[in-house]
Amino acid sequence: MKYKILENPNYEETYELIEEGLRKKATILLFACCRVSYEGRALSELDYGERIIMMKPDGCFLIHQDNKVDPVNWQPPKSRPRAYIKDEILFLESHRRSPPERLEVEVRKVHYANYNLIEDYEELERAGYEKDMGDMIWEKPHIIEEGFRPTVREYATEHGFIDILGKDSEGNLMVLELKARKAGVAAVKQIRRYLTDFENKENKEIKGRNGEKQKVRGILVAPSIGDDALELLEEEGIEFVAIEPPRELKRDKKVTLDAFG
C-alpha cells in the first residue's frame, strides 16, 4: 500500500496509522487540534489550535498554522519521531540529540490523517542566483569590463568569502561582490570590509611583478542599487556594474508519468 487515509479517526486509529507510516518510512500528514511545547535551545508553548502536522522519513517534523510560509514549530532531519498514548490522549514527540531538543505535540482531535510512500528522486534546479551570476562572469568576464581576468572564486578572508577575485587589464586586483537582487547599504558595507583585508602589504594577491603593492578595486555587481547604497558606494570609492543574473535553467528534461509507474 503506497498510501492510507483516515477521516475523523479516534486516537487509537491515528496511533496505528502513525506507527505503520514510521515503519514504512512514509511521509505522515495530520490535520488536528493540538497543543505544542518545545524545549532545547529555548522554550516555547503553543496552546490548542487546528494545525497541519507533517513527519518526513528523513526525521523532519513540521507544524504549520494557517498562515505564513514557515512552520511555527519544527525539528530538522535526523531527529527521532515517535507516538504514544497516555491517559487516552495521543502524543507525538520529536527528539534531537545534538543539540538536545524535544518537541511534544498533545493531540486533542484528529480530523484527517494519512501517510504516503512518496517517490521523488529529482533535485531542485535553480537559476537566477549569485552562483549563476558567478558562472556567467567566469565564462564571459568581459561583461564586467574589457580586459578583466577572473582568477579565484570564493576567496576566504577574515570577513567572509569574496565571490570573485581577478585582475584588470593593468594588473590591478578586482574584488567582486555579487548580488542577484537589488543591492542595498549592507552589500556596500560588506565589500568595504573585504577591501580592508587587502590593506596589508604582505598580502600576496596585491603584489605586482616588481613586488610593489597594486591598486585594489572594489566592484559591486547587481541588477540595480538603492539610492542610499549608491551614495555610500560613491563615498567609499567602490564601483558598480549592473548585471542581471541568468534566468534560464541549464537542462531541458522532459518528465512523463512513466517515471512514476
GROMACS .gro file of C-alpha atoms in nm:
model
  261
    1MET     CA    1   0.000   0.000   0.000
    2LYS     CA    2   0.150   0.334  -0.110
    3TYR     CA    3  -0.089   0.547   0.094
    4LYS     CA    4  -0.352   0.528   0.365
    5ILE     CA    5  -0.618   0.784   0.452
    6LEU     CA    6  -0.841   0.816   0.759
    7GLU     CA    7  -1.116   1.073   0.817
    8ASN     CA    8  -1.206   1.168   1.175
    9PRO     CA    9  -1.012   0.875   1.324
   10ASN     CA   10  -1.000   0.817   1.700
   11TYR     CA   11  -0.669   0.836   1.887
   12GLU     CA   12  -0.605   0.460   1.860
   13GLU     CA   13  -0.663   0.455   1.484
   14THR     CA   14  -0.438   0.758   1.443
   15TYR     CA   15  -0.166   0.598   1.655
   16GLU     CA   16  -0.175   0.279   1.446
   17LEU     CA   17  -0.154   0.480   1.122
   18ILE     CA   18   0.146   0.677   1.251
   19GLU     CA   19   0.325   0.362   1.369
   20GLU     CA   20   0.263   0.196   1.033
   21GLY     CA   21   0.384   0.507   0.849
   22LEU     CA   22   0.702   0.528   1.059
   23ARG     CA   23   0.779   0.160   0.996
   24LYS     CA   24   0.735   0.208   0.623
   25LYS     CA   25   0.940   0.531   0.623
   26ALA     CA   26   0.646   0.719   0.477
   27THR     CA   27   0.553   1.086   0.486
   28ILE     CA   28   0.281   1.131   0.750
   29LEU     CA   29   0.030   1.416   0.743
   30LEU     CA   30  -0.227   1.508   1.010
   31PHE     CA   31  -0.486   1.783   1.030
   32ALA     CA   32  -0.555   1.803   1.401
   33CYS     CA   33  -0.639   2.017   1.702
   34CYS     CA   34  -0.325   2.011   1.913
   35ARG     CA   35  -0.106   2.180   2.173
   36VAL     CA   36   0.270   2.212   2.119
   37SER     CA   37   0.563   2.253   2.358
   38TYR     CA   38   0.933   2.279   2.283
   39GLU     CA   39   1.244   2.272   2.499
   40GLY     CA   40   1.605   2.288   2.388
   41ARG     CA   41   1.799   2.597   2.294
   42ALA     CA   42   1.494   2.793   2.413
   43LEU     CA   43   1.143   2.723   2.547
   44SER     CA   44   0.808   2.773   2.374
   45GLU     CA   45   0.440   2.688   2.426
   46LEU     CA   46   0.161   2.694   2.169
   47ASP     CA   47  -0.190   2.640   2.306
   48TYR     CA   48  -0.464   2.439   2.136
   49GLY     CA   49  -0.546   2.519   1.775
   50GLU     CA   50  -0.610   2.341   1.445
   51ARG     CA   51  -0.283   2.279   1.263
   52ILE     CA   52  -0.113   2.066   0.999
   53ILE     CA   53   0.146   1.822   1.133
   54MET     CA   54   0.397   1.664   0.895
   55MET     CA   55   0.652   1.391   0.968
   56LYS     CA   56   0.901   1.304   0.695
   57PRO     CA   57   1.115   0.991   0.651
   58ASP     CA   58   1.436   1.192   0.698
   59GLY     CA   59   1.327   1.290   1.051
   60CYS     CA   60   1.184   1.634   0.972
   61PHE     CA   61   0.891   1.722   1.197
   62LEU     CA   62   0.687   2.027   1.095
   63ILE     CA   63   0.385   2.203   1.245
   64HIS     CA   64   0.208   2.459   1.027
   65GLN     CA   65  -0.060   2.712   1.114
   66ASP     CA   66  -0.299   2.851   0.853
   67ASN     CA   67  -0.071   3.146   0.774
   68LYS     CA   68   0.292   3.218   0.685
   69VAL     CA   69   0.531   3.008   0.479
   70ASP     CA   70   0.750   2.873   0.759
   71PRO     CA   71   0.632   2.621   1.020
   72VAL     CA   72   0.554   2.757   1.365
   73ASN     CA   73   0.749   2.468   1.522
   74TRP     CA   74   0.986   2.224   1.359
   75GLN     CA   75   1.266   1.976   1.402
   76PRO     CA   76   1.536   1.919   1.136
   77PRO     CA   77   1.639   1.600   0.951
   78LYS     CA   78   1.782   1.314   1.162
   79SER     CA   79   1.551   1.393   1.452
   80ARG     CA   80   1.375   1.089   1.601
   81PRO     CA   81   0.993   1.094   1.599
   82ARG     CA   82   0.762   0.869   1.799
   83ALA     CA   83   0.395   0.843   1.901
   84TYR     CA   84   0.245   0.715   2.225
   85ILE     CA   85  -0.086   0.711   2.412
   86LYS     CA   86  -0.115   0.829   2.772
   87ASP     CA   87  -0.445   0.857   2.963
   88GLU     CA   88  -0.633   0.808   2.634
   89ILE     CA   89  -0.453   1.106   2.480
   90LEU     CA   90  -0.231   1.079   2.173
   91PHE     CA   91   0.114   1.238   2.199
   92LEU     CA   92   0.371   1.292   1.926
   93GLU     CA   93   0.736   1.361   2.006
   94SER     CA   94   1.048   1.451   1.813
   95HIS     CA   95   1.390   1.428   1.977
   96ARG     CA   96   1.717   1.571   1.856
   97ARG     CA   97   2.039   1.454   2.015
   98SER     CA   98   2.282   1.734   1.931
   99PRO     CA   99   2.197   1.994   2.034
  100PRO     CA  100   1.947   1.830   2.272
  101GLU     CA  101   1.592   1.935   2.174
  102ARG     CA  102   1.247   1.795   2.233
  103LEU     CA  103   0.923   1.885   2.058
  104GLU     CA  104   0.599   1.745   2.203
  105VAL     CA  105   0.251   1.760   2.049
  106GLU     CA  106  -0.060   1.677   2.254
  107VAL     CA  107  -0.338   1.584   2.010
  108ARG     CA  108  -0.696   1.657   2.117
  109LYS     CA  109  -0.884   1.577   1.794
  110VAL     CA  110  -0.776   1.444   1.454
  111HIS     CA  111  -0.985   1.549   1.154
  112TYR     CA  112  -0.771   1.383   0.889
  113ALA     CA  113  -0.468   1.153   0.886
  114ASN     CA  114  -0.273   0.987   0.610
  115TYR     CA  115   0.064   0.852   0.509
  116ASN     CA  116   0.218   0.839   0.163
  117LEU     CA  117   0.514   0.649   0.022
  118ILE     CA  118   0.644   0.927  -0.198
  119GLU     CA  119   0.877   0.857  -0.492
  120ASP     CA  120   1.080   1.163  -0.587
  121TYR     CA  121   1.444   1.130  -0.695
  122GLU     CA  122   1.497   1.471  -0.853
  123GLU     CA  123   1.692   1.765  -0.712
  124LEU     CA  124   1.570   2.121  -0.747
  125GLU     CA  125   1.736   2.301  -1.035
  126ARG     CA  126   1.762   2.676  -0.981
  127ALA     CA  127   1.862   2.978  -1.182
  128GLY     CA  128   1.893   3.348  -1.108
  129TYR     CA  129   2.118   3.323  -0.801
  130GLU     CA  130   2.462   3.459  -0.713
  131LYS     CA  131   2.624   3.130  -0.817
  132ASP     CA  132   2.467   3.160  -1.162
  133MET     CA  133   2.598   3.516  -1.190
  134GLY     CA  134   2.943   3.389  -1.092
  135ASP     CA  135   2.932   3.115  -1.357
  136MET     CA  136   2.829   3.367  -1.621
  137ILE     CA  137   3.105   3.615  -1.528
  138TRP     CA  138   3.365   3.338  -1.517
  139GLU     CA  139   3.269   3.229  -1.869
  140LYS     CA  140   3.226   3.584  -2.007
  141PRO     CA  141   3.449   3.813  -1.798
  142HIS     CA  142   3.419   4.098  -2.049
  143ILE     CA  143   3.068   4.172  -1.918
  144ILE     CA  144   3.241   4.329  -1.616
  145GLU     CA  145   3.485   4.524  -1.836
  146GLU     CA  146   3.719   4.460  -2.123
  147GLY     CA  147   4.044   4.302  -2.008
  148PHE     CA  148   3.906   4.165  -1.681
  149ARG     CA  149   4.057   3.826  -1.590
  150PRO     CA  150   3.890   3.632  -1.305
  151THR     CA  151   4.140   3.425  -1.106
  152VAL     CA  152   3.976   3.292  -0.787
  153ARG     CA  153   3.622   3.213  -0.666
  154GLU     CA  154   3.508   3.203  -0.302
  155TYR     CA  155   3.832   3.361  -0.175
  156ALA     CA  156   3.848   3.335   0.206
  157THR     CA  157   3.916   3.648   0.409
  158GLU     CA  158   3.882   3.747   0.772
  159HIS     CA  159   3.540   3.894   0.696
  160GLY     CA  160   3.398   3.613   0.480
  161PHE     CA  161   3.426   3.475   0.128
  162ILE     CA  162   3.478   3.705  -0.169
  163ASP     CA  163   3.270   3.590  -0.467
  164ILE     CA  164   3.533   3.654  -0.734
  165LEU     CA  165   3.888   3.790  -0.738
  166GLY     CA  166   4.055   3.895  -1.061
  167LYS     CA  167   4.284   4.140  -1.237
  168ASP     CA  168   4.207   4.426  -1.471
  169SER     CA  169   4.399   4.498  -1.791
  170GLU     CA  170   4.661   4.690  -1.592
  171GLY     CA  171   4.716   4.412  -1.339
  172ASN     CA  172   4.523   4.575  -1.054
  173LEU     CA  173   4.330   4.348  -0.820
  174MET     CA  174   3.950   4.347  -0.857
  175VAL     CA  175   3.725   4.234  -0.571
  176LEU     CA  176   3.376   4.139  -0.694
  177GLU     CA  177   3.076   4.108  -0.465
  178LEU     CA  178   2.771   3.961  -0.640
  179LYS     CA  179   2.406   4.021  -0.555
  180ALA     CA  180   2.125   3.860  -0.754
  181ARG     CA  181   1.872   4.119  -0.630
  182LYS     CA  182   1.875   4.494  -0.580
  183ALA     CA  183   2.183   4.587  -0.376
  184GLY     CA  184   2.145   4.782  -0.054
  185VAL     CA  185   2.366   4.951   0.201
  186ALA     CA  186   2.455   4.617   0.363
  187ALA     CA  187   2.614   4.498   0.036
  188VAL     CA  188   2.832   4.810   0.017
  189LYS     CA  189   2.946   4.767   0.378
  190GLN     CA  190   3.022   4.401   0.307
  191ILE     CA  191   3.253   4.472   0.014
  192ARG     CA  192   3.414   4.756   0.215
  193ARG     CA  193   3.506   4.501   0.482
  194TYR     CA  194   3.660   4.277   0.217
  195LEU     CA  195   3.871   4.563   0.088
  196THR     CA  196   4.018   4.623   0.434
  197ASP     CA  197   4.160   4.270   0.419
  198PHE     CA  198   4.390   4.382   0.136
  199GLU     CA  199   4.534   4.682   0.315
  200ASN     CA  200   4.812   4.457   0.449
  201LYS     CA  201   5.114   4.497   0.224
  202GLU     CA  202   5.210   4.133   0.287
  203ASN     CA  203   4.905   4.003   0.102
  204LYS     CA  204   5.042   3.814  -0.199
  205GLU     CA  205   4.733   3.882  -0.406
  206ILE     CA  206   4.815   4.253  -0.441
  207LYS     CA  207   5.185   4.232  -0.519
  208GLY     CA  208   5.290   4.319  -0.870
  209ARG     CA  209   5.580   4.166  -1.060
  210ASN     CA  210   5.823   4.414  -0.907
  211GLY     CA  211   5.691   4.349  -0.556
  212GLU     CA  212   5.511   4.679  -0.531
  213LYS     CA  213   5.158   4.695  -0.395
  214GLN     CA  214   4.895   4.711  -0.668
  215LYS     CA  215   4.573   4.909  -0.666
  216VAL     CA  216   4.268   4.725  -0.528
  217ARG     CA  217   3.931   4.795  -0.691
  218GLY     CA  218   3.601   4.703  -0.530
  219ILE     CA  219   3.322   4.612  -0.773
  220LEU     CA  220   2.964   4.560  -0.658
  221VAL     CA  221   2.770   4.361  -0.919
  222ALA     CA  222   2.387   4.354  -0.905
  223PRO     CA  223   2.083   4.415  -1.127
  224SER     CA  224   2.024   4.752  -0.956
  225ILE     CA  225   2.117   4.952  -0.649
  226GLY     CA  226   1.927   5.165  -0.398
  227ASP     CA  227   1.983   5.540  -0.371
  228ASP     CA  228   2.131   5.520  -0.020
  229ALA     CA  229   2.362   5.238  -0.126
  230LEU     CA  230   2.473   5.430  -0.434
  231GLU     CA  231   2.557   5.733  -0.223
  232LEU     CA  232   2.765   5.523   0.017
  233LEU     CA  233   2.928   5.347  -0.277
  234GLU     CA  234   3.049   5.677  -0.419
  235GLU     CA  235   3.176   5.788  -0.077
  236GLU     CA  236   3.380   5.468  -0.042
  237GLY     CA  237   3.519   5.482  -0.396
  238ILE     CA  238   3.365   5.147  -0.486
  239GLU     CA  239   3.241   5.079  -0.839
  240PHE     CA  240   2.905   4.942  -0.951
  241VAL     CA  241   2.828   4.721  -1.250
  242ALA     CA  242   2.464   4.646  -1.336
  243ILE     CA  243   2.416   4.285  -1.449
  244GLU     CA  244   2.102   4.072  -1.447
  245PRO     CA  245   2.151   3.711  -1.328
  246PRO     CA  246   2.080   3.441  -1.589
  247ARG     CA  247   1.722   3.313  -1.567
  248GLU     CA  248   1.743   3.001  -1.786
  249LEU     CA  249   1.769   2.650  -1.647
  250LYS     CA  250   2.065   2.456  -1.781
  251ARG     CA  251   1.887   2.143  -1.889
  252ASP     CA  252   1.580   2.065  -2.094
  253LYS     CA  253   1.445   1.746  -1.945
  254LYS     CA  254   1.102   1.609  -2.020
  255VAL     CA  255   0.936   1.413  -1.741
  256THR     CA  256   0.649   1.175  -1.816
  257LEU     CA  257   0.418   0.979  -1.592
  258ASP     CA  258   0.612   0.665  -1.686
  259ALA     CA  259   0.873   0.770  -1.427
  260PHE     CA  260   0.618   0.715  -1.152
  261GLY     CA  261   0.478   0.385  -1.277
   0.00000   0.00000   0.00000
